[in-house]
CSV table of C-alpha atoms in Angstrom, one decimal:
chain,number,residue,atom,x,y,z
A,1,MET,CA,-48.5,45.9,-44.3
A,2,GLU,CA,-49.1,49.6,-44.0
A,3,GLU,CA,-50.0,49.8,-47.7
A,4,PHE,CA,-52.6,47.1,-47.2
A,5,ILE,CA,-54.0,48.9,-44.2
A,6,VAL,CA,-54.2,52.2,-46.2
A,7,ALA,CA,-55.8,50.4,-49.1
A,8,PHE,CA,-58.3,48.7,-46.8
A,9,LEU,CA,-59.2,51.9,-45.1
A,10,SER,CA,-59.6,53.7,-48.5
A,11,LEU,CA,-61.9,50.9,-49.7
A,12,ALA,CA,-63.9,51.1,-46.5
A,13,CYS,CA,-64.3,54.8,-46.8
A,14,LEU,CA,-65.4,54.4,-50.4
A,15,ILE,CA,-68.0,51.8,-49.4
A,16,LEU,CA,-69.2,54.0,-46.6
A,17,SER,CA,-69.4,56.9,-48.9
A,18,VAL,CA,-71.5,54.9,-51.4
A,19,LEU,CA,-73.7,53.6,-48.7
A,20,LEU,CA,-74.1,57.2,-47.3
A,21,VAL,CA,-75.1,58.4,-50.8
A,22,PHE,CA,-77.5,55.6,-51.2
A,23,ALA,CA,-79.0,56.2,-47.8
A,24,ILE,CA,-79.4,59.9,-48.6
A,25,VAL,CA,-81.1,59.2,-51.9
A,26,SER,CA,-83.4,56.6,-50.3
A,27,TYR,CA,-84.3,59.0,-47.5
A,28,SER,CA,-85.0,61.7,-50.0
A,29,ARG,CA,-87.3,59.4,-52.0
A,30,VAL,CA,-89.1,58.4,-48.9
A,31,GLN,CA,-89.5,62.0,-47.9
A,32,ARG,CA,-90.8,62.9,-51.3
A,33,ALA,CA,-93.3,60.0,-51.2
A,34,ARG,CA,-94.4,61.1,-47.7
A,35,THR,CA,-94.8,64.7,-48.9
A,36,LYS,CA,-96.9,63.6,-51.9
A,37,ALA,CA,-99.0,61.3,-49.7
A,38,ARG,CA,-99.5,64.1,-47.2
A,39,LEU,CA,-100.6,66.5,-50.0
A,40,ARG,CA,-103.0,63.9,-51.4
A,41,LEU,CA,-104.4,63.3,-47.9
A,42,ASN,CA,-104.8,67.1,-47.3
A,43,LYS,CA,-106.4,67.5,-50.7
A,44,TYR,CA,-108.8,64.6,-50.0
A,45,THR,CA,-109.5,65.9,-46.5
A,46,SER,CA,-110.1,69.4,-47.8
A,47,ALA,CA,-112.5,68.1,-50.5
A,48,ALA,CA,-114.3,65.9,-48.1
A,49,GLU,CA,-114.7,68.7,-45.6
A,50,HIS,CA,-115.9,71.0,-48.4
A,51,ARG,CA,-118.5,68.5,-49.4
A,52,SER,CA,-119.6,67.9,-45.9
A,53,ALA,CA,-119.9,71.6,-45.3
A,54,LEU,CA,-122.0,72.0,-48.5
A,55,ILE,CA,-124.3,69.1,-47.5
A,56,LEU,CA,-124.8,70.6,-44.0
A,57,ARG,CA,-125.4,74.1,-45.4
A,58,GLU,CA,-128.0,72.9,-47.9
A,59,LEU,CA,-129.8,70.8,-45.3
A,60,ASP,CA,-129.7,73.7,-42.9
A,61,ASP,CA,-131.3,76.0,-45.5
A,62,LEU,CA,-133.9,73.4,-46.3
A,63,PHE,CA,-134.9,73.0,-42.7
A,64,GLN,CA,-135.1,76.7,-42.1
A,65,LYS,CA,-137.7,76.7,-44.9
A,66,ARG,CA,-139.3,73.7,-43.1
A,67,THR,CA,-139.5,75.8,-39.9
A,68,GLY,CA,-141.1,78.7,-41.8
A,69,LEU,CA,-143.6,76.3,-43.3
A,70,SER,CA,-144.4,74.8,-39.8
A,71,ASN,CA,-145.0,78.3,-38.4
A,72,SER,CA,-147.3,79.0,-41.3
A,73,LEU,CA,-149.3,75.8,-40.8
A,74,ILE,CA,-149.6,76.5,-37.1
A,75,GLU,CA,-150.8,80.1,-37.8
A,76,HIS,CA,-153.4,78.8,-40.3
A,77,ALA,CA,-154.6,76.2,-37.8
A,78,LYS,CA,-155.1,79.0,-35.4
A,79,GLY,CA,-157.0,81.0,-38.0
A,80,GLY,CA,-154.3,83.6,-38.5
A,81,GLU,CA,-153.7,83.0,-42.3
A,82,THR,CA,-155.7,82.9,-45.5
A,83,SER,CA,-156.8,79.6,-47.0
A,84,SER,CA,-154.3,79.8,-49.9
A,85,SER,CA,-151.3,80.8,-47.8
A,86,PHE,CA,-150.4,77.4,-46.4
A,87,ARG,CA,-150.9,75.7,-49.7
A,88,ASP,CA,-148.6,78.1,-51.5
A,89,GLN,CA,-145.9,77.7,-48.8
A,90,SER,CA,-146.3,73.9,-48.9
A,91,THR,CA,-145.8,74.0,-52.7
A,92,ASP,CA,-142.8,76.2,-52.4
A,93,PHE,CA,-141.3,73.9,-49.8
A,94,MET,CA,-141.8,70.8,-51.9
A,95,GLN,CA,-140.2,72.4,-54.9
A,96,ALA,CA,-137.3,73.5,-52.6
A,97,THR,CA,-136.8,69.9,-51.5
A,98,VAL,CA,-136.2,68.6,-55.1
A,99,GLU,CA,-133.9,71.5,-55.9
A,100,THR,CA,-131.9,71.0,-52.7
A,101,THR,CA,-131.8,67.2,-53.2
A,102,ALA,CA,-130.5,67.6,-56.7
A,103,LYS,CA,-127.7,69.9,-55.5
A,104,LEU,CA,-126.7,67.5,-52.8
A,105,LEU,CA,-126.7,64.4,-55.0
A,106,ASN,CA,-124.8,66.2,-57.7
A,107,GLN,CA,-122.0,66.7,-55.1
A,108,ILE,CA,-122.1,63.2,-53.7
A,109,THR,CA,-122.3,61.3,-57.0
A,110,GLY,CA,-120.2,63.7,-59.1
A,111,ASP,CA,-122.8,63.7,-61.9
A,112,GLU,CA,-125.9,65.8,-62.8
A,113,CYS,CA,-128.9,64.2,-61.1
A,114,ALA,CA,-132.5,64.6,-61.9
A,115,VAL,CA,-134.8,64.6,-58.8
A,116,SER,CA,-138.6,64.3,-58.6
A,117,VAL,CA,-141.4,63.7,-56.1
A,118,LYS,CA,-143.9,61.1,-57.3
A,119,LEU,CA,-147.1,60.7,-55.2
A,120,PHE,CA,-149.8,58.1,-55.0
A,121,PHE,CA,-153.4,59.3,-55.8
A,122,PRO,CA,-156.6,57.2,-56.1
A,123,ASP,CA,-157.8,56.3,-59.5
A,124,ALA,CA,-161.6,56.9,-59.4
A,125,ALA,CA,-162.3,54.2,-62.0
A,126,THR,CA,-160.4,51.3,-60.3
A,127,SER,CA,-159.8,52.6,-56.7
A,128,LYS,CA,-156.3,51.5,-57.3
A,129,PRO,CA,-153.6,54.1,-56.3
A,130,LEU,CA,-151.6,55.4,-59.3
A,131,VAL,CA,-148.3,57.2,-59.4
A,132,ARG,CA,-147.9,60.8,-60.8
A,133,THR,CA,-145.0,63.2,-60.7
A,134,PHE,CA,-145.9,66.4,-58.9
A,135,PHE,CA,-142.5,68.1,-58.6
A,136,ARG,CA,-139.3,68.0,-60.6
A,137,ASP,CA,-136.1,70.0,-60.3
A,138,HIS,CA,-136.1,72.8,-62.8
A,139,ARG,CA,-133.2,71.5,-64.9
A,140,SER,CA,-134.7,68.1,-65.7
A,141,ALA,CA,-138.2,69.4,-65.9
A,142,LYS,CA,-137.3,71.3,-69.1
A,143,ARG,CA,-136.3,68.0,-70.8
A,144,ARG,CA,-138.9,65.6,-69.4
A,145,ILE,CA,-142.1,67.2,-68.3
A,146,VAL,CA,-143.9,67.0,-71.7
A,147,GLU,CA,-142.6,63.5,-72.4
A,148,TYR,CA,-143.6,62.1,-69.0
A,149,GLU,CA,-147.0,63.8,-68.8
A,150,LYS,CA,-148.1,61.6,-71.7
A,151,LEU,CA,-147.2,58.5,-69.7
A,152,GLU,CA,-148.7,59.4,-66.3
A,153,PRO,CA,-150.5,58.3,-64.2
A,154,TYR,CA,-149.3,54.7,-64.1
A,155,GLY,CA,-149.3,51.8,-61.7
A,156,TYR,CA,-146.3,51.5,-59.4
A,157,GLU,CA,-145.5,48.0,-60.8
A,158,LYS,CA,-144.6,49.6,-64.1
A,159,ASN,CA,-141.4,50.9,-62.5
A,160,SER,CA,-139.2,48.0,-61.3
A,161,ILE,CA,-137.6,49.9,-58.4
A,162,LEU,CA,-140.9,51.3,-57.2
A,163,LYS,CA,-142.3,47.7,-57.3
A,164,THR,CA,-139.3,46.4,-55.4
A,165,ILE,CA,-139.8,49.0,-52.6
A,166,ILE,CA,-143.5,48.4,-52.3
A,167,ASP,CA,-143.6,44.6,-52.7
A,168,THR,CA,-140.4,43.6,-50.7
A,169,LYS,CA,-141.0,41.9,-47.4
A,170,PRO,CA,-139.8,42.8,-44.8
A,171,TYR,CA,-140.4,46.5,-45.3
A,172,ILE,CA,-137.8,48.5,-47.1
A,173,THR,CA,-137.6,52.3,-47.8
A,174,PHE,CA,-134.7,52.6,-50.2
A,175,GLU,CA,-133.4,50.9,-53.4
A,176,TYR,CA,-130.9,51.9,-56.1
A,177,SER,CA,-129.1,50.6,-59.1
A,178,ASN,CA,-125.9,52.1,-60.6
A,179,ASN,CA,-126.2,50.2,-63.8
A,180,LEU,CA,-129.7,49.6,-65.1
A,181,ASP,CA,-128.3,48.3,-68.4
A,182,LEU,CA,-126.5,45.4,-66.5
A,183,ASN,CA,-129.8,43.4,-66.5
A,184,PRO,CA,-132.0,45.3,-68.9
A,185,SER,CA,-134.6,42.6,-68.9
A,186,ASN,CA,-135.1,43.0,-65.2
A,187,TYR,CA,-135.7,46.8,-65.3
A,188,ARG,CA,-139.0,48.2,-66.4
A,189,ASN,CA,-140.1,51.8,-66.8
A,190,PRO,CA,-143.2,53.3,-68.2
A,191,ASN,CA,-141.0,55.4,-70.5
A,192,SER,CA,-139.4,53.1,-73.1
A,193,ASN,CA,-137.0,56.0,-73.9
A,194,TRP,CA,-135.5,56.1,-70.4
A,195,ARG,CA,-132.0,55.4,-71.6
A,196,SER,CA,-131.8,58.8,-73.2
A,197,HIS,CA,-132.2,60.4,-69.8
A,198,PHE,CA,-130.5,58.1,-67.3
A,199,ARG,CA,-128.7,54.8,-66.6
A,200,ALA,CA,-128.8,54.7,-62.8
A,201,SER,CA,-131.5,55.4,-60.3
A,202,ALA,CA,-132.1,55.8,-56.5
A,203,ILE,CA,-135.6,55.9,-54.9
A,204,HIS,CA,-136.7,56.5,-51.4
A,205,ARG,CA,-140.2,55.8,-50.0
A,206,ILE,CA,-142.1,58.9,-48.7
A,207,SER,CA,-143.8,57.4,-45.7
A,208,ASN,CA,-144.4,57.8,-42.0
A,209,PRO,CA,-141.1,56.9,-40.4
A,210,GLU,CA,-142.9,55.5,-37.4
A,211,ASP,CA,-145.5,53.4,-39.2
A,212,GLN,CA,-144.7,50.7,-41.7
A,213,SER,CA,-148.2,49.9,-42.8
A,214,PRO,CA,-148.9,50.2,-46.6
A,215,GLY,CA,-151.4,53.0,-46.1
A,216,GLN,CA,-148.8,55.3,-44.7
A,217,THR,CA,-146.8,55.5,-48.0
A,218,TYR,CA,-147.5,58.7,-49.8
A,219,GLY,CA,-145.1,58.3,-52.7
A,220,PHE,CA,-141.5,58.4,-53.6
A,221,LEU,CA,-138.4,60.7,-53.7
A,222,CYS,CA,-136.7,59.7,-57.0
A,223,ALA,CA,-133.2,60.5,-58.4
A,224,ASP,CA,-131.4,59.4,-61.5
A,225,ASN,CA,-128.3,60.1,-63.5
A,226,ARG,CA,-126.0,58.6,-66.1
A,227,ASP,CA,-122.9,57.7,-64.2
A,228,GLY,CA,-124.4,56.2,-61.0
A,229,ASN,CA,-122.3,56.5,-57.8
A,230,PHE,CA,-125.5,56.1,-55.7
A,231,ASN,CA,-124.8,54.3,-52.4
A,232,ASP,CA,-126.4,53.0,-49.3
A,233,THR,CA,-124.6,55.5,-47.0
A,234,GLU,CA,-124.6,59.2,-47.9
A,235,VAL,CA,-127.2,59.0,-50.7
A,236,ARG,CA,-129.6,56.9,-48.6
A,237,ARG,CA,-129.2,59.2,-45.5
A,238,VAL,CA,-129.8,62.4,-47.5
A,239,MET,CA,-132.8,61.0,-49.3
A,240,SER,CA,-134.2,59.6,-46.0
A,241,ILE,CA,-133.9,63.1,-44.3
A,242,VAL,CA,-135.6,64.8,-47.2
A,243,SER,CA,-138.3,62.1,-47.6
A,244,THR,CA,-139.2,62.5,-43.9
A,245,ALA,CA,-139.5,66.2,-44.3
A,246,ILE,CA,-141.7,65.8,-47.4
A,247,TYR,CA,-143.9,63.3,-45.5
A,248,TYR,CA,-144.6,65.7,-42.6
A,249,CYS,CA,-145.3,68.5,-45.1
A,250,ILE,CA,-147.9,66.5,-46.9
A,251,TYR,CA,-149.3,65.1,-43.7
A,252,ALA,CA,-149.8,68.6,-42.1
A,253,THR,CA,-151.1,70.2,-45.3
A,254,THR,CA,-153.6,67.4,-45.8
A,255,ALA,CA,-154.8,67.6,-42.2
A,256,LEU,CA,-155.4,71.3,-42.6
A,257,GLU,CA,-157.3,70.8,-45.8
A,258,PHE,CA,-159.6,68.3,-44.1
A,259,LEU,CA,-160.0,70.7,-41.2
A,260,GLU,CA,-160.8,73.5,-43.7
A,261,ALA,CA,-163.3,71.4,-45.5
A,262,ALA,CA,-165.0,70.4,-42.3
A,263,GLU,CA,-165.5,74.0,-41.3
A,264,ARG,CA,-167.3,75.0,-44.5
């Protein structure tokens, strides 16, 4: 009987020892998994915070330039600056917007983005507004400016995304595609060689944010890249902020030019 009890206790101790080892190993695995998950979360949080900080910094720099431009326009309206000063500062600000937008979209999409501002201007022959590129980021301008100058100006309907924005009812301000090759027959571009430059595009209307009438559309803030990753959240919001700033810059500059012409 005693031998049985001893054997039973020995077996029980062995089983408990095995269970204890198994529990320790399992706990260790769980802890390692938790540690890895925590590190991944910290890395993701750090990257997200870094990107958010960069976006805010770039937008802050841009709106400091916008404030400087506003002061210049006010001074000109008061007669305190030369005729060319407000035009030069407006041009500098517009170029800064495309450079800043390119930096921001590079961060958000993870790909090199080309950014441009295309504006409507009246065609004297037909009285129909045509589209022309007035500003490009410096990097993409080196590759595209000569090629696209041969194609412009053109009617907005020759670009499918521009046509969608202008013709869609009810009124929309933003449209994008992350894979223009998915339905190649549905995408049109005045440049038949567009695939050599990009495969995805995002475009935001430059218009009065408080007026949805067609006459309040000045043009478009355009972005494209090869890998896509455009979206209806971060990308749309950034392009909306920049487009509004561009609108007010054009509006104020145009108003001063009319004022200057009336005073002659």
